[in-house]
Amino acid sequence: MTDLSPSDPPDSYRPLRIGTRGSPLALAQAHETKIRLMAAHGLPEAAFAIVPIKTTGDRVQDRPLSELGGKGLFTREIEDALLAGEIDIAVHSMKDMPTVQPDGLAITCYLPREDVRDAFIALGGLGTGNLADLEPGSVVGTSSLRRRAQLCHRRPDLEVVEFRGNVQTRLRKLSEGVAQATFLAMAGLRRLGLRDVARAPIPVEEMLPAIAQGAIGVEQRLGDARVTAMLARINDADTAHRLRAERALLAGLDGSCQTPIAGLATLSSGTLRLRGEILRPDGSECLTGEVSGGVAEAEALGTALAADLRGRAGEGFFDA
């Protein structure tokens, strides 16, 4: 258990070790977590240490994510380090997280959610700068099966190519002409100070985002009471309620990086509204649904919507 006390001098305690991927966006998310913990507990910067960890998803860049084993590609090595006691907490982009954590670990904290929308990114003169401006046959790059299926459903006249890498890598590929346009999450662009890169944020009514898009989760070892108490001070309850519903939807659909699934929960005056969408990988069919209820019903809402969509889809819906 990490020994931290706001009243002790900085050199008298071991820093809280924050595990994260090493990409600029992941590091920005870890720094945001650190800053919130510093403010909530009156601790100095020396009370924390950020520990970058390279994951399978970071190491293998020449193959689509769907061929590498689905969700867990960006979390497994970090969770191994957490279980081994090499780090004290792990900071994750929640859209990368499997719906079940390894024995002994739990996500007990969510930071306030950022902009959930996708961003349309394109270089050169494209009129108002949105998807409708692309000429038939234009090349769009994405590594997301959800975005690929949504794009093929809306614009089957476009060519879609694999487009992996972090935000900076994908922007470089765009400038090199690998594709004429791509999509990035508005949340990531905002956290990196790159919001002006987006030609146009895409309304969720036009392109429902990935489950948990824009949300940061913090994972810890079960039984670490000190860390539990620290994280409780920065947990955002509204985000937690929304993600309980969205992740229940994902779990009910057995979602992974190999299944085009979108979903978004919103919370207003104590009522959760959960929208979900599943698509055939080639975009030829799209099924949508919606449920609403109280926050105490969050998991039940996600499970019910998943059952409805799964029942309407039938066997083989996600087959390529």
PDB file of C-alpha atoms in Angstrom:
ATOM      1  CA  MET A   1       0.000   0.000   0.000  1.00  0.00           C
ATOM      2  CA  THR A   2       1.363   3.388  -0.934  1.00  0.00           C
ATOM      3  CA  ASP A   3       2.299   5.507   2.096  1.00  0.00           C
ATOM      4  CA  LEU A   4       1.236   9.079   1.345  1.00  0.00           C
ATOM      5  CA  SER A   5       0.558  11.884   3.769  1.00  0.00           C
ATOM      6  CA  PRO A   6       0.001  15.516   2.799  1.00  0.00           C
ATOM      7  CA  SER A   7       1.843  16.660   5.942  1.00  0.00           C
ATOM      8  CA  ASP A   8       5.063  14.710   5.304  1.00  0.00           C
ATOM      9  CA  PRO A   9       7.983  16.252   3.388  1.00  0.00           C
ATOM     10  CA  PRO A  10       8.133  15.096  -0.247  1.00  0.00           C
ATOM     11  CA  ASP A  11      11.193  12.870   0.281  1.00  0.00           C
ATOM     12  CA  SER A  12       9.689  10.885   3.159  1.00  0.00           C
ATOM     13  CA  TYR A  13       7.165   8.796   1.197  1.00  0.00           C
ATOM     14  CA  ARG A  14       7.095   6.630  -1.887  1.00  0.00           C
ATOM     15  CA  PRO A  15       5.277   8.335  -4.769  1.00  0.00           C
ATOM     16  CA  LEU A  16       1.984   6.942  -5.982  1.00  0.00           C
ATOM     17  CA  ARG A  17       2.952   5.194  -9.213  1.00  0.00           C
ATOM     18  CA  ILE A  18       0.524   5.887 -12.076  1.00  0.00           C
ATOM     19  CA  GLY A  19       0.690   3.352 -14.896  1.00  0.00           C
ATOM     20  CA  THR A  20      -0.227   4.394 -18.427  1.00  0.00           C
ATOM     21  CA  ARG A  21       0.520   3.830 -22.075  1.00  0.00           C
ATOM     22  CA  GLY A  22       3.283   6.018 -23.423  1.00  0.00           C
ATOM     23  CA  SER A  23       1.452   7.851 -26.213  1.00  0.00           C
ATOM     24  CA  PRO A  24       1.090  11.639 -25.897  1.00  0.00           C
ATOM     25  CA  LEU A  25      -2.655  11.266 -25.309  1.00  0.00           C
ATOM     26  CA  ALA A  26      -2.245   8.559 -22.672  1.00  0.00           C
ATOM     27  CA  LEU A  27       0.364  10.642 -20.880  1.00  0.00           C
ATOM     28  CA  ALA A  28      -1.946  13.670 -20.984  1.00  0.00           C
ATOM     29  CA  GLN A  29      -4.669  11.562 -19.362  1.00  0.00           C
ATOM     30  CA  ALA A  30      -2.257  10.367 -16.652  1.00  0.00           C
ATOM     31  CA  HIS A  31      -1.185  13.946 -15.974  1.00  0.00           C
ATOM     32  CA  GLU A  32      -4.834  15.017 -15.675  1.00  0.00           C
ATOM     33  CA  THR A  33      -5.373  12.271 -13.107  1.00  0.00           C
ATOM     34  CA  LYS A  34      -2.288  13.346 -11.188  1.00  0.00           C
ATOM     35  CA  ILE A  35      -3.343  17.002 -11.154  1.00  0.00           C
ATOM     36  CA  ARG A  36      -6.821  16.125  -9.882  1.00  0.00           C
ATOM     37  CA  LEU A  37      -5.351  13.965  -7.110  1.00  0.00           C
ATOM     38  CA  MET A  38      -2.905  16.722  -6.141  1.00  0.00           C
ATOM     39  CA  ALA A  39      -5.733  19.247  -5.870  1.00  0.00           C
ATOM     40  CA  ALA A  40      -8.091  16.912  -4.012  1.00  0.00           C
ATOM     41  CA  HIS A  41      -5.536  15.864  -1.388  1.00  0.00           C
ATOM     42  CA  GLY A  42      -3.212  18.858  -1.133  1.00  0.00           C
ATOM     43  CA  LEU A  43      -0.240  16.761  -2.245  1.00  0.00           C
ATOM     44  CA  PRO A  44       2.848  18.033  -4.088  1.00  0.00           C
ATOM     45  CA  GLU A  45       3.857  16.855  -7.543  1.00  0.00           C
ATOM     46  CA  ALA A  46       6.648  14.791  -5.959  1.00  0.00           C
ATOM     47  CA  ALA A  47       3.984  12.565  -4.404  1.00  0.00           C
ATOM     48  CA  PHE A  48       3.303  10.996  -7.825  1.00  0.00           C
ATOM     49  CA  ALA A  49       5.307   9.219 -10.493  1.00  0.00           C
ATOM     50  CA  ILE A  50       3.991   8.461 -13.979  1.00  0.00           C
ATOM     51  CA  VAL A  51       5.152   5.078 -15.294  1.00  0.00           C
ATOM     52  CA  PRO A  52       4.766   4.562 -19.085  1.00  0.00           C
ATOM     53  CA  ILE A  53       4.209   0.932 -20.131  1.00  0.00           C
ATOM     54  CA  LYS A  54       4.273  -0.314 -23.731  1.00  0.00           C
ATOM     55  CA  THR A  55       1.352  -2.563 -24.629  1.00  0.00           C
ATOM     56  CA  THR A  56       0.790  -5.085 -27.413  1.00  0.00           C
ATOM     57  CA  GLY A  57      -1.407  -2.587 -29.238  1.00  0.00           C
ATOM     58  CA  ASP A  58       1.445  -0.063 -29.175  1.00  0.00           C
ATOM     59  CA  ARG A  59       4.108  -2.524 -30.332  1.00  0.00           C
ATOM     60  CA  VAL A  60       2.246  -4.057 -33.281  1.00  0.00           C
ATOM     61  CA  GLN A  61       1.353  -1.342 -35.767  1.00  0.00           C
ATOM     62  CA  ASP A  62       1.258  -3.227 -39.068  1.00  0.00           C
ATOM     63  CA  ARG A  63      -1.933  -5.258 -38.512  1.00  0.00           C
ATOM     64  CA  PRO A  64      -5.572  -4.303 -37.890  1.00  0.00           C
ATOM     65  CA  LEU A  65      -6.639  -4.399 -34.249  1.00  0.00           C
ATOM     66  CA  SER A  66      -9.357  -6.913 -35.118  1.00  0.00           C
ATOM     67  CA  GLU A  67      -6.644  -9.428 -36.095  1.00  0.00           C
ATOM     68  CA  LEU A  68      -4.724  -9.043 -32.827  1.00  0.00           C
ATOM     69  CA  GLY A  69      -7.350 -10.271 -30.381  1.00  0.00           C
ATOM     70  CA  GLY A  70      -9.815  -7.474 -29.684  1.00  0.00           C
ATOM     71  CA  LYS A  71     -10.061  -5.440 -26.494  1.00  0.00           C
ATOM     72  CA  GLY A  72      -7.235  -5.807 -23.990  1.00  0.00           C
ATOM     73  CA  LEU A  73      -4.524  -4.952 -26.495  1.00  0.00           C
ATOM     74  CA  PHE A  74      -3.920  -1.596 -24.816  1.00  0.00           C
ATOM     75  CA  THR A  75      -4.444  -2.723 -21.216  1.00  0.00           C
ATOM     76  CA  ARG A  76      -3.014  -6.212 -20.584  1.00  0.00           C
ATOM     77  CA  GLU A  77       0.577  -5.285 -19.794  1.00  0.00           C
ATOM     78  CA  ILE A  78      -0.530  -2.359 -17.631  1.00  0.00           C
ATOM     79  CA  GLU A  79      -2.878  -4.605 -15.640  1.00  0.00           C
ATOM     80  CA  ASP A  80      -0.085  -7.167 -15.231  1.00  0.00           C
ATOM     81  CA  ALA A  81       2.113  -4.447 -13.722  1.00  0.00           C
ATOM     82  CA  LEU A  82      -0.716  -3.405 -11.402  1.00  0.00           C
ATOM     83  CA  LEU A  83      -1.247  -6.968 -10.184  1.00  0.00           C
ATOM     84  CA  ALA A  84       2.508  -7.372  -9.668  1.00  0.00           C
ATOM     85  CA  GLY A  85       2.657  -4.239  -7.506  1.00  0.00           C
ATOM     86  CA  GLU A  86       4.903  -2.399  -9.954  1.00  0.00           C
ATOM     87  CA  ILE A  87       2.375   0.457 -10.162  1.00  0.00           C
ATOM     88  CA  ASP A  88      -0.369   1.579  -7.764  1.00  0.00           C
ATOM     89  CA  ILE A  89      -3.079   2.709 -10.184  1.00  0.00           C
ATOM     90  CA  ALA A  90      -3.636   2.464 -13.936  1.00  0.00           C
ATOM     91  CA  VAL A  91      -5.168   5.181 -16.092  1.00  0.00           C
ATOM     92  CA  HIS A  92      -7.098   4.009 -19.152  1.00  0.00           C
ATOM     93  CA  SER A  93      -9.132   5.321 -22.054  1.00  0.00           C
ATOM     94  CA  MET A  94     -12.351   3.515 -21.213  1.00  0.00           C
ATOM     95  CA  LYS A  95     -13.224   2.761 -24.831  1.00  0.00           C
ATOM     96  CA  ASP A  96     -10.146   0.453 -24.846  1.00  0.00           C
ATOM     97  CA  MET A  97     -11.228  -1.465 -21.734  1.00  0.00           C
ATOM     98  CA  PRO A  98     -12.671  -4.987 -21.756  1.00  0.00           C
ATOM     99  CA  THR A  99     -15.948  -5.254 -19.863  1.00  0.00           C
ATOM    100  CA  VAL A 100     -14.427  -7.654 -17.314  1.00  0.00           C
ATOM    101  CA  GLN A 101     -11.300  -6.855 -15.304  1.00  0.00           C
ATOM    102  CA  PRO A 102      -8.781  -9.479 -14.132  1.00  0.00           C
ATOM    103  CA  ASP A 103      -9.355 -11.000 -10.698  1.00  0.00           C
ATOM    104  CA  GLY A 104      -8.059  -8.625  -8.042  1.00  0.00           C
ATOM    105  CA  LEU A 105      -8.539  -5.429 -10.067  1.00  0.00           C
ATOM    106  CA  ALA A 106     -11.416  -2.974 -10.405  1.00  0.00           C
ATOM    107  CA  ILE A 107     -12.146   0.387 -12.015  1.00  0.00           C
ATOM    108  CA  THR A 108     -13.228   2.516  -9.076  1.00  0.00           C
ATOM    109  CA  CYS A 109     -12.867   6.034 -10.443  1.00  0.00           C
ATOM    110  CA  TYR A 110     -13.913   7.987 -13.532  1.00  0.00           C
ATOM    111  CA  LEU A 111     -12.823  11.506 -14.411  1.00  0.00           C
ATOM    112  CA  PRO A 112     -15.417  13.939 -15.779  1.00  0.00           C
ATOM    113  CA  ARG A 113     -16.202  12.886 -19.333  1.00  0.00           C
ATOM    114  CA  GLU A 114     -14.939  14.943 -22.253  1.00  0.00           C
ATOM    115  CA  ASP A 115     -16.608  15.636 -25.609  1.00  0.00           C
ATOM    116  CA  VAL A 116     -17.994  12.287 -26.818  1.00  0.00           C
ATOM    117  CA  ARG A 117     -18.213  13.162 -30.524  1.00  0.00           C
ATOM    118  CA  ASP A 118     -16.082  11.925 -33.383  1.00  0.00           C
ATOM    119  CA  ALA A 119     -14.207  14.535 -35.394  1.00  0.00           C
ATOM    120  CA  PHE A 120     -13.950  14.622 -39.179  1.00  0.00           C
ATOM    121  CA  ILE A 121     -10.331  15.370 -40.133  1.00  0.00           C
ATOM    122  CA  ALA A 122      -9.350  16.335 -43.676  1.00  0.00           C
ATOM    123  CA  LEU A 123      -6.672  18.370 -45.399  1.00  0.00           C
ATOM    124  CA  GLY A 124      -7.115  20.704 -48.344  1.00  0.00           C
ATOM    125  CA  GLY A 125     -10.202  22.426 -49.710  1.00  0.00           C
ATOM    126  CA  LEU A 126     -13.335  20.482 -48.874  1.00  0.00           C
ATOM    127  CA  GLY A 127     -15.958  23.191 -48.784  1.00  0.00           C
ATOM    128  CA  THR A 128     -17.526  23.334 -45.353  1.00  0.00           C
ATOM    129  CA  GLY A 129     -15.283  20.498 -44.211  1.00  0.00           C
ATOM    130  CA  ASN A 130     -17.607  17.609 -43.514  1.00  0.00           C
ATOM    131  CA  LEU A 131     -18.174  14.058 -44.661  1.00  0.00           C
ATOM    132  CA  ALA A 132     -20.731  15.041 -47.286  1.00  0.00           C
ATOM    133  CA  ASP A 133     -18.074  17.118 -49.092  1.00  0.00           C
ATOM    134  CA  LEU A 134     -15.962  14.086 -50.005  1.00  0.00           C
ATOM    135  CA  GLU A 135     -16.120  13.141 -53.672  1.00  0.00           C
ATOM    136  CA  PRO A 136     -17.163   9.571 -54.553  1.00  0.00           C
ATOM    137  CA  GLY A 137     -14.096   7.332 -54.479  1.00  0.00           C
ATOM    138  CA  SER A 138     -12.275   9.453 -51.893  1.00  0.00           C
ATOM    139  CA  VAL A 139     -10.007   7.499 -49.546  1.00  0.00           C
ATOM    140  CA  VAL A 140     -10.795   7.600 -45.815  1.00  0.00           C
ATOM    141  CA  GLY A 141      -8.501   5.996 -43.247  1.00  0.00           C
ATOM    142  CA  THR A 142      -9.602   4.395 -39.978  1.00  0.00           C
ATOM    143  CA  SER A 143      -8.611   1.449 -37.785  1.00  0.00           C
ATOM    144  CA  SER A 144     -12.005   1.344 -36.059  1.00  0.00           C
ATOM    145  CA  LEU A 145     -14.487  -1.281 -37.288  1.00  0.00           C
ATOM    146  CA  ARG A 146     -17.307   0.868 -35.872  1.00  0.00           C
ATOM    147  CA  ARG A 147     -16.271   3.921 -37.857  1.00  0.00           C
ATOM    148  CA  ARG A 148     -15.598   1.812 -40.958  1.00  0.00           C
ATOM    149  CA  ALA A 149     -19.081   0.235 -40.795  1.00  0.00           C
ATOM    150  CA  GLN A 150     -20.794   3.562 -40.072  1.00  0.00           C
ATOM    151  CA  LEU A 151     -18.946   5.180 -42.965  1.00  0.00           C
ATOM    152  CA  CYS A 152     -19.790   2.345 -45.369  1.00  0.00           C
ATOM    153  CA  HIS A 153     -23.427   2.556 -44.278  1.00  0.00           C
ATOM    154  CA  ARG A 154     -23.647   6.291 -44.925  1.00  0.00           C
ATOM    155  CA  ARG A 155     -21.203   6.610 -47.824  1.00  0.00           C
ATOM    156  CA  PRO A 156     -20.736   3.271 -49.616  1.00  0.00           C
ATOM    157  CA  ASP A 157     -19.176   5.199 -52.497  1.00  0.00           C
ATOM    158  CA  LEU A 158     -15.990   5.910 -50.508  1.00  0.00           C
ATOM    159  CA  GLU A 159     -12.863   3.758 -50.196  1.00  0.00           C
ATOM    160  CA  VAL A 160     -11.859   2.898 -46.621  1.00  0.00           C
ATOM    161  CA  VAL A 161      -8.260   1.918 -45.756  1.00  0.00           C
ATOM    162  CA  GLU A 162      -6.555   0.752 -42.552  1.00  0.00           C
ATOM    163  CA  PHE A 163      -5.134   3.719 -40.621  1.00  0.00           C
ATOM    164  CA  ARG A 164      -3.471   2.784 -37.317  1.00  0.00           C
ATOM    165  CA  GLY A 165      -1.314   4.779 -34.908  1.00  0.00           C
ATOM    166  CA  ASN A 166      -1.657   7.458 -32.256  1.00  0.00           C
ATOM    167  CA  VAL A 167      -3.140  10.866 -32.996  1.00  0.00           C
ATOM    168  CA  GLN A 168       0.134  12.350 -34.225  1.00  0.00           C
ATOM    169  CA  THR A 169       0.890   9.328 -36.435  1.00  0.00           C
ATOM    170  CA  ARG A 170      -2.517   9.438 -38.083  1.00  0.00           C
ATOM    171  CA  LEU A 171      -2.231  13.171 -38.740  1.00  0.00           C
ATOM    172  CA  ARG A 172       1.187  12.548 -40.321  1.00  0.00           C
ATOM    173  CA  LYS A 173      -0.231   9.781 -42.518  1.00  0.00           C
ATOM    174  CA  LEU A 174      -2.954  12.160 -43.627  1.00  0.00           C
ATOM    175  CA  SER A 175      -0.390  14.808 -44.574  1.00  0.00           C
ATOM    176  CA  GLU A 176       1.543  12.159 -46.529  1.00  0.00           C
ATOM    177  CA  GLY A 177      -1.505  11.387 -48.633  1.00  0.00           C
ATOM    178  CA  VAL A 178      -2.221   7.875 -47.327  1.00  0.00           C
ATOM    179  CA  ALA A 179      -5.839   9.026 -47.102  1.00  0.00           C
ATOM    180  CA  GLN A 180      -7.768  12.204 -47.776  1.00  0.00           C
ATOM    181  CA  ALA A 181      -9.701  12.144 -44.518  1.00  0.00           C
ATOM    182  CA  THR A 182      -9.934  10.308 -41.219  1.00  0.00           C
ATOM    183  CA  PHE A 183     -11.764  10.379 -37.900  1.00  0.00           C
ATOM    184  CA  LEU A 184     -10.419  11.084 -34.435  1.00  0.00           C
ATOM    185  CA  ALA A 185     -12.157  11.472 -31.092  1.00  0.00           C
ATOM    186  CA  MET A 186     -12.858  15.078 -30.138  1.00  0.00           C
ATOM    187  CA  ALA A 187     -11.945  14.193 -26.543  1.00  0.00           C
ATOM    188  CA  GLY A 188      -8.415  13.231 -27.524  1.00  0.00           C
ATOM    189  CA  LEU A 189      -7.919  16.335 -29.629  1.00  0.00           C
ATOM    190  CA  ARG A 190      -9.130  18.561 -26.793  1.00  0.00           C
ATOM    191  CA  ARG A 191      -6.886  16.869 -24.238  1.00  0.00           C
ATOM    192  CA  LEU A 192      -3.909  17.365 -26.554  1.00  0.00           C
ATOM    193  CA  GLY A 193      -4.772  20.995 -27.284  1.00  0.00           C
ATOM    194  CA  LEU A 194      -5.518  20.115 -30.935  1.00  0.00           C
ATOM    195  CA  ARG A 195      -9.232  20.835 -31.140  1.00  0.00           C
ATOM    196  CA  ASP A 196      -8.679  23.152 -34.120  1.00  0.00           C
ATOM    197  CA  VAL A 197      -7.468  20.151 -36.155  1.00  0.00           C
ATOM    198  CA  ALA A 198     -11.073  18.987 -36.481  1.00  0.00           C
ATOM    199  CA  ARG A 199     -12.750  20.246 -39.638  1.00  0.00           C
ATOM    200  CA  ALA A 200     -16.110  19.443 -38.065  1.00  0.00           C
ATOM    201  CA  PRO A 201     -17.253  17.582 -34.941  1.00  0.00           C
ATOM    202  CA  ILE A 202     -19.841  15.025 -36.043  1.00  0.00           C
ATOM    203  CA  PRO A 203     -23.162  15.210 -34.163  1.00  0.00           C
ATOM    204  CA  VAL A 204     -23.968  12.014 -32.274  1.00  0.00           C
ATOM    205  CA  GLU A 205     -27.241  11.840 -34.185  1.00  0.00           C
ATOM    206  CA  GLU A 206     -25.187  11.302 -37.347  1.00  0.00           C
ATOM    207  CA  MET A 207     -22.394   9.129 -35.929  1.00  0.00           C
ATOM    208  CA  LEU A 208     -23.003   7.479 -32.579  1.00  0.00           C
ATOM    209  CA  PRO A 209     -19.669   7.206 -30.745  1.00  0.00           C
ATOM    210  CA  ALA A 210     -17.881   4.184 -29.358  1.00  0.00           C
ATOM    211  CA  ILE A 211     -18.936   2.858 -25.983  1.00  0.00           C
ATOM    212  CA  ALA A 212     -17.257   4.988 -23.267  1.00  0.00           C
ATOM    213  CA  GLN A 213     -15.667   7.392 -25.775  1.00  0.00           C
ATOM    214  CA  GLY A 214     -14.254  10.460 -24.039  1.00  0.00           C
ATOM    215  CA  ALA A 215     -14.085   8.806 -20.604  1.00  0.00           C
ATOM    216  CA  ILE A 216     -10.977   8.144 -18.491  1.00  0.00           C
ATOM    217  CA  GLY A 217     -11.101   5.342 -15.925  1.00  0.00           C
ATOM    218  CA  VAL A 218      -8.700   4.604 -13.074  1.00  0.00           C
ATOM    219  CA  GLU A 219      -8.069   0.987 -12.106  1.00  0.00           C
ATOM    220  CA  GLN A 220      -6.692  -0.234  -8.784  1.00  0.00           C
ATOM    221  CA  ARG A 221      -5.997  -3.386  -6.810  1.00  0.00           C
ATOM    222  CA  LEU A 222      -8.918  -4.566  -4.719  1.00  0.00           C
ATOM    223  CA  GLY A 223      -8.263  -4.219  -1.004  1.00  0.00           C
ATOM    224  CA  ASP A 224      -5.963  -1.198  -1.320  1.00  0.00           C
ATOM    225  CA  ALA A 225      -7.959   0.967   1.073  1.00  0.00           C
ATOM    226  CA  ARG A 226      -5.602   3.947   0.866  1.00  0.00           C
ATOM    227  CA  VAL A 227      -5.860   4.149  -2.926  1.00  0.00           C
ATOM    228  CA  THR A 228      -9.629   3.587  -2.782  1.00  0.00           C
ATOM    229  CA  ALA A 229     -10.001   6.572  -0.462  1.00  0.00           C
ATOM    230  CA  MET A 230      -7.774   8.745  -2.634  1.00  0.00           C
ATOM    231  CA  LEU A 231      -9.646   7.939  -5.836  1.00  0.00           C
ATOM    232  CA  ALA A 232     -13.064   8.460  -4.242  1.00  0.00           C
ATOM    233  CA  ARG A 233     -12.283  12.163  -3.926  1.00  0.00           C
ATOM    234  CA  ILE A 234     -11.956  12.615  -7.696  1.00  0.00           C
ATOM    235  CA  ASN A 235     -14.598  10.169  -8.961  1.00  0.00           C
ATOM    236  CA  ASP A 236     -17.270  11.764 -11.168  1.00  0.00           C
ATOM    237  CA  ALA A 237     -20.603  10.130 -10.320  1.00  0.00           C
ATOM    238  CA  ASP A 238     -22.421  11.220 -13.497  1.00  0.00           C
ATOM    239  CA  THR A 239     -19.756   9.651 -15.705  1.00  0.00           C
ATOM    240  CA  ALA A 240     -19.833   6.497 -13.580  1.00  0.00           C
ATOM    241  CA  HIS A 241     -23.610   6.123 -14.009  1.00  0.00           C
ATOM    242  CA  ARG A 242     -23.408   6.643 -17.757  1.00  0.00           C
ATOM    243  CA  LEU A 243     -20.598   4.145 -18.225  1.00  0.00           C
ATOM    244  CA  ARG A 244     -22.343   1.510 -16.125  1.00  0.00           C
ATOM    245  CA  ALA A 245     -25.154   1.563 -18.691  1.00  0.00           C
ATOM    246  CA  GLU A 246     -22.899   1.708 -21.756  1.00  0.00           C
ATOM    247  CA  ARG A 247     -20.566  -1.055 -20.590  1.00  0.00           C
ATOM    248  CA  ALA A 248     -23.528  -3.281 -19.716  1.00  0.00           C
ATOM    249  CA  LEU A 249     -24.724  -2.791 -23.292  1.00  0.00           C
ATOM    250  CA  LEU A 250     -21.280  -3.746 -24.592  1.00  0.00           C
ATOM    251  CA  ALA A 251     -21.094  -6.792 -22.314  1.00  0.00           C
ATOM    252  CA  GLY A 252     -24.568  -7.929 -23.387  1.00  0.00           C
ATOM    253  CA  LEU A 253     -23.491  -7.782 -27.015  1.00  0.00           C
ATOM    254  CA  ASP A 254     -20.206  -9.530 -26.269  1.00  0.00           C
ATOM    255  CA  GLY A 255     -18.540  -6.509 -27.817  1.00  0.00           C
ATOM    256  CA  SER A 256     -14.901  -6.369 -28.863  1.00  0.00           C
ATOM    257  CA  CYS A 257     -12.724  -4.647 -31.418  1.00  0.00           C
ATOM    258  CA  GLN A 258     -14.131  -7.193 -33.886  1.00  0.00           C
ATOM    259  CA  THR A 259     -17.743  -6.008 -33.585  1.00  0.00           C
ATOM    260  CA  PRO A 260     -19.088  -2.670 -34.893  1.00  0.00           C
ATOM    261  CA  ILE A 261     -20.991  -1.376 -31.847  1.00  0.00           C
ATOM    262  CA  ALA A 262     -21.812   2.193 -30.823  1.00  0.00           C
ATOM    263  CA  GLY A 263     -23.572   3.500 -27.750  1.00  0.00           C
ATOM    264  CA  LEU A 264     -24.099   6.587 -25.656  1.00  0.00           C
ATOM    265  CA  ALA A 265     -25.805   7.221 -22.332  1.00  0.00           C
ATOM    266  CA  THR A 266     -26.841  10.713 -21.312  1.00  0.00           C
ATOM    267  CA  LEU A 267     -28.028  11.771 -17.869  1.00  0.00           C
ATOM    268  CA  SER A 268     -30.540  14.524 -17.178  1.00  0.00           C
ATOM    269  CA  SER A 269     -32.531  15.146 -13.981  1.00  0.00           C
ATOM    270  CA  GLY A 270     -31.765  11.655 -12.728  1.00  0.00           C
ATOM    271  CA  THR A 271     -32.912   9.912 -15.919  1.00  0.00           C
ATOM    272  CA  LEU A 272     -30.518   7.884 -18.033  1.00  0.00           C
ATOM    273  CA  ARG A 273     -31.147   7.714 -21.764  1.00  0.00           C
ATOM    274  CA  LEU A 274     -29.178   4.973 -23.494  1.00  0.00           C
ATOM    275  CA  ARG A 275     -28.904   4.725 -27.267  1.00  0.00           C
ATOM    276  CA  GLY A 276     -27.270   1.774 -28.992  1.00  0.00           C
ATOM    277  CA  GLU A 277     -26.335   0.781 -32.522  1.00  0.00           C
ATOM    278  CA  ILE A 278     -24.951  -2.354 -34.146  1.00  0.00           C
ATOM    279  CA  LEU A 279     -23.865  -2.694 -37.751  1.00  0.00           C
ATOM    280  CA  ARG A 280     -22.814  -5.409 -40.111  1.00  0.00           C
ATOM    281  CA  PRO A 281     -19.053  -5.043 -40.715  1.00  0.00           C
ATOM    282  CA  ASP A 282     -19.643  -4.051 -44.342  1.00  0.00           C
ATOM    283  CA  GLY A 283     -22.164  -1.381 -43.328  1.00  0.00           C
ATOM    284  CA  SER A 284     -24.988  -3.030 -45.253  1.00  0.00           C
ATOM    285  CA  GLU A 285     -27.326  -3.058 -42.254  1.00  0.00           C
ATOM    286  CA  CYS A 286     -27.651  -0.915 -39.127  1.00  0.00           C
ATOM    287  CA  LEU A 287     -29.909  -1.585 -36.141  1.00  0.00           C
ATOM    288  CA  THR A 288     -30.603   1.007 -33.461  1.00  0.00           C
ATOM    289  CA  GLY A 289     -32.460   1.099 -30.178  1.00  0.00           C
ATOM    290  CA  GLU A 290     -33.073   3.259 -27.125  1.00  0.00           C
ATOM    291  CA  VAL A 291     -34.095   2.769 -23.483  1.00  0.00           C
ATOM    292  CA  SER A 292     -34.371   5.066 -20.477  1.00  0.00           C
ATOM    293  CA  GLY A 293     -34.742   4.811 -16.717  1.00  0.00           C
ATOM    294  CA  GLY A 294     -33.245   5.798 -13.371  1.00  0.00           C
ATOM    295  CA  VAL A 295     -29.559   5.661 -12.506  1.00  0.00           C
ATOM    296  CA  ALA A 296     -30.168   2.666 -10.219  1.00  0.00           C
ATOM    297  CA  GLU A 297     -31.207   0.761 -13.349  1.00  0.00           C
ATOM    298  CA  ALA A 298     -28.043   1.564 -15.332  1.00  0.00           C
ATOM    299  CA  GLU A 299     -26.799  -2.001 -15.794  1.00  0.00           C
ATOM    300  CA  ALA A 300     -30.321  -3.340 -16.373  1.00  0.00           C
ATOM    301  CA  LEU A 301     -30.900  -0.738 -19.105  1.00  0.00           C
ATOM    302  CA  GLY A 302     -27.736  -1.755 -20.918  1.00  0.00           C
ATOM    303  CA  THR A 303     -28.560  -5.437 -20.609  1.00  0.00           C
ATOM    304  CA  ALA A 304     -32.121  -4.917 -21.873  1.00  0.00           C
ATOM    305  CA  LEU A 305     -31.020  -2.875 -24.890  1.00  0.00           C
ATOM    306  CA  ALA A 306     -28.368  -5.448 -25.738  1.00  0.00           C
ATOM    307  CA  ALA A 307     -30.983  -8.225 -25.651  1.00  0.00           C
ATOM    308  CA  ASP A 308     -33.284  -6.237 -27.917  1.00  0.00           C
ATOM    309  CA  LEU A 309     -30.584  -5.523 -30.496  1.00  0.00           C
ATOM    310  CA  ARG A 310     -29.216  -9.058 -30.357  1.00  0.00           C
ATOM    311  CA  GLY A 311     -32.688 -10.509 -30.820  1.00  0.00           C
ATOM    312  CA  ARG A 312     -33.394  -8.363 -33.868  1.00  0.00           C
ATOM    313  CA  ALA A 313     -29.986  -9.058 -35.389  1.00  0.00           C
ATOM    314  CA  GLY A 314     -30.143 -12.846 -35.253  1.00  0.00           C
ATOM    315  CA  GLU A 315     -27.260 -15.247 -35.729  1.00  0.00           C
ATOM    316  CA  GLY A 316     -24.332 -14.235 -37.916  1.00  0.00           C
ATOM    317  CA  PHE A 317     -25.064 -10.499 -37.889  1.00  0.00           C
ATOM    318  CA  PHE A 318     -21.433  -9.591 -37.150  1.00  0.00           C
ATOM    319  CA  ASP A 319     -19.980 -12.073 -39.615  1.00  0.00           C
ATOM    320  CA  ALA A 320     -17.884 -10.391 -42.268  1.00  0.00           C
TER     321      ALA A 320
END
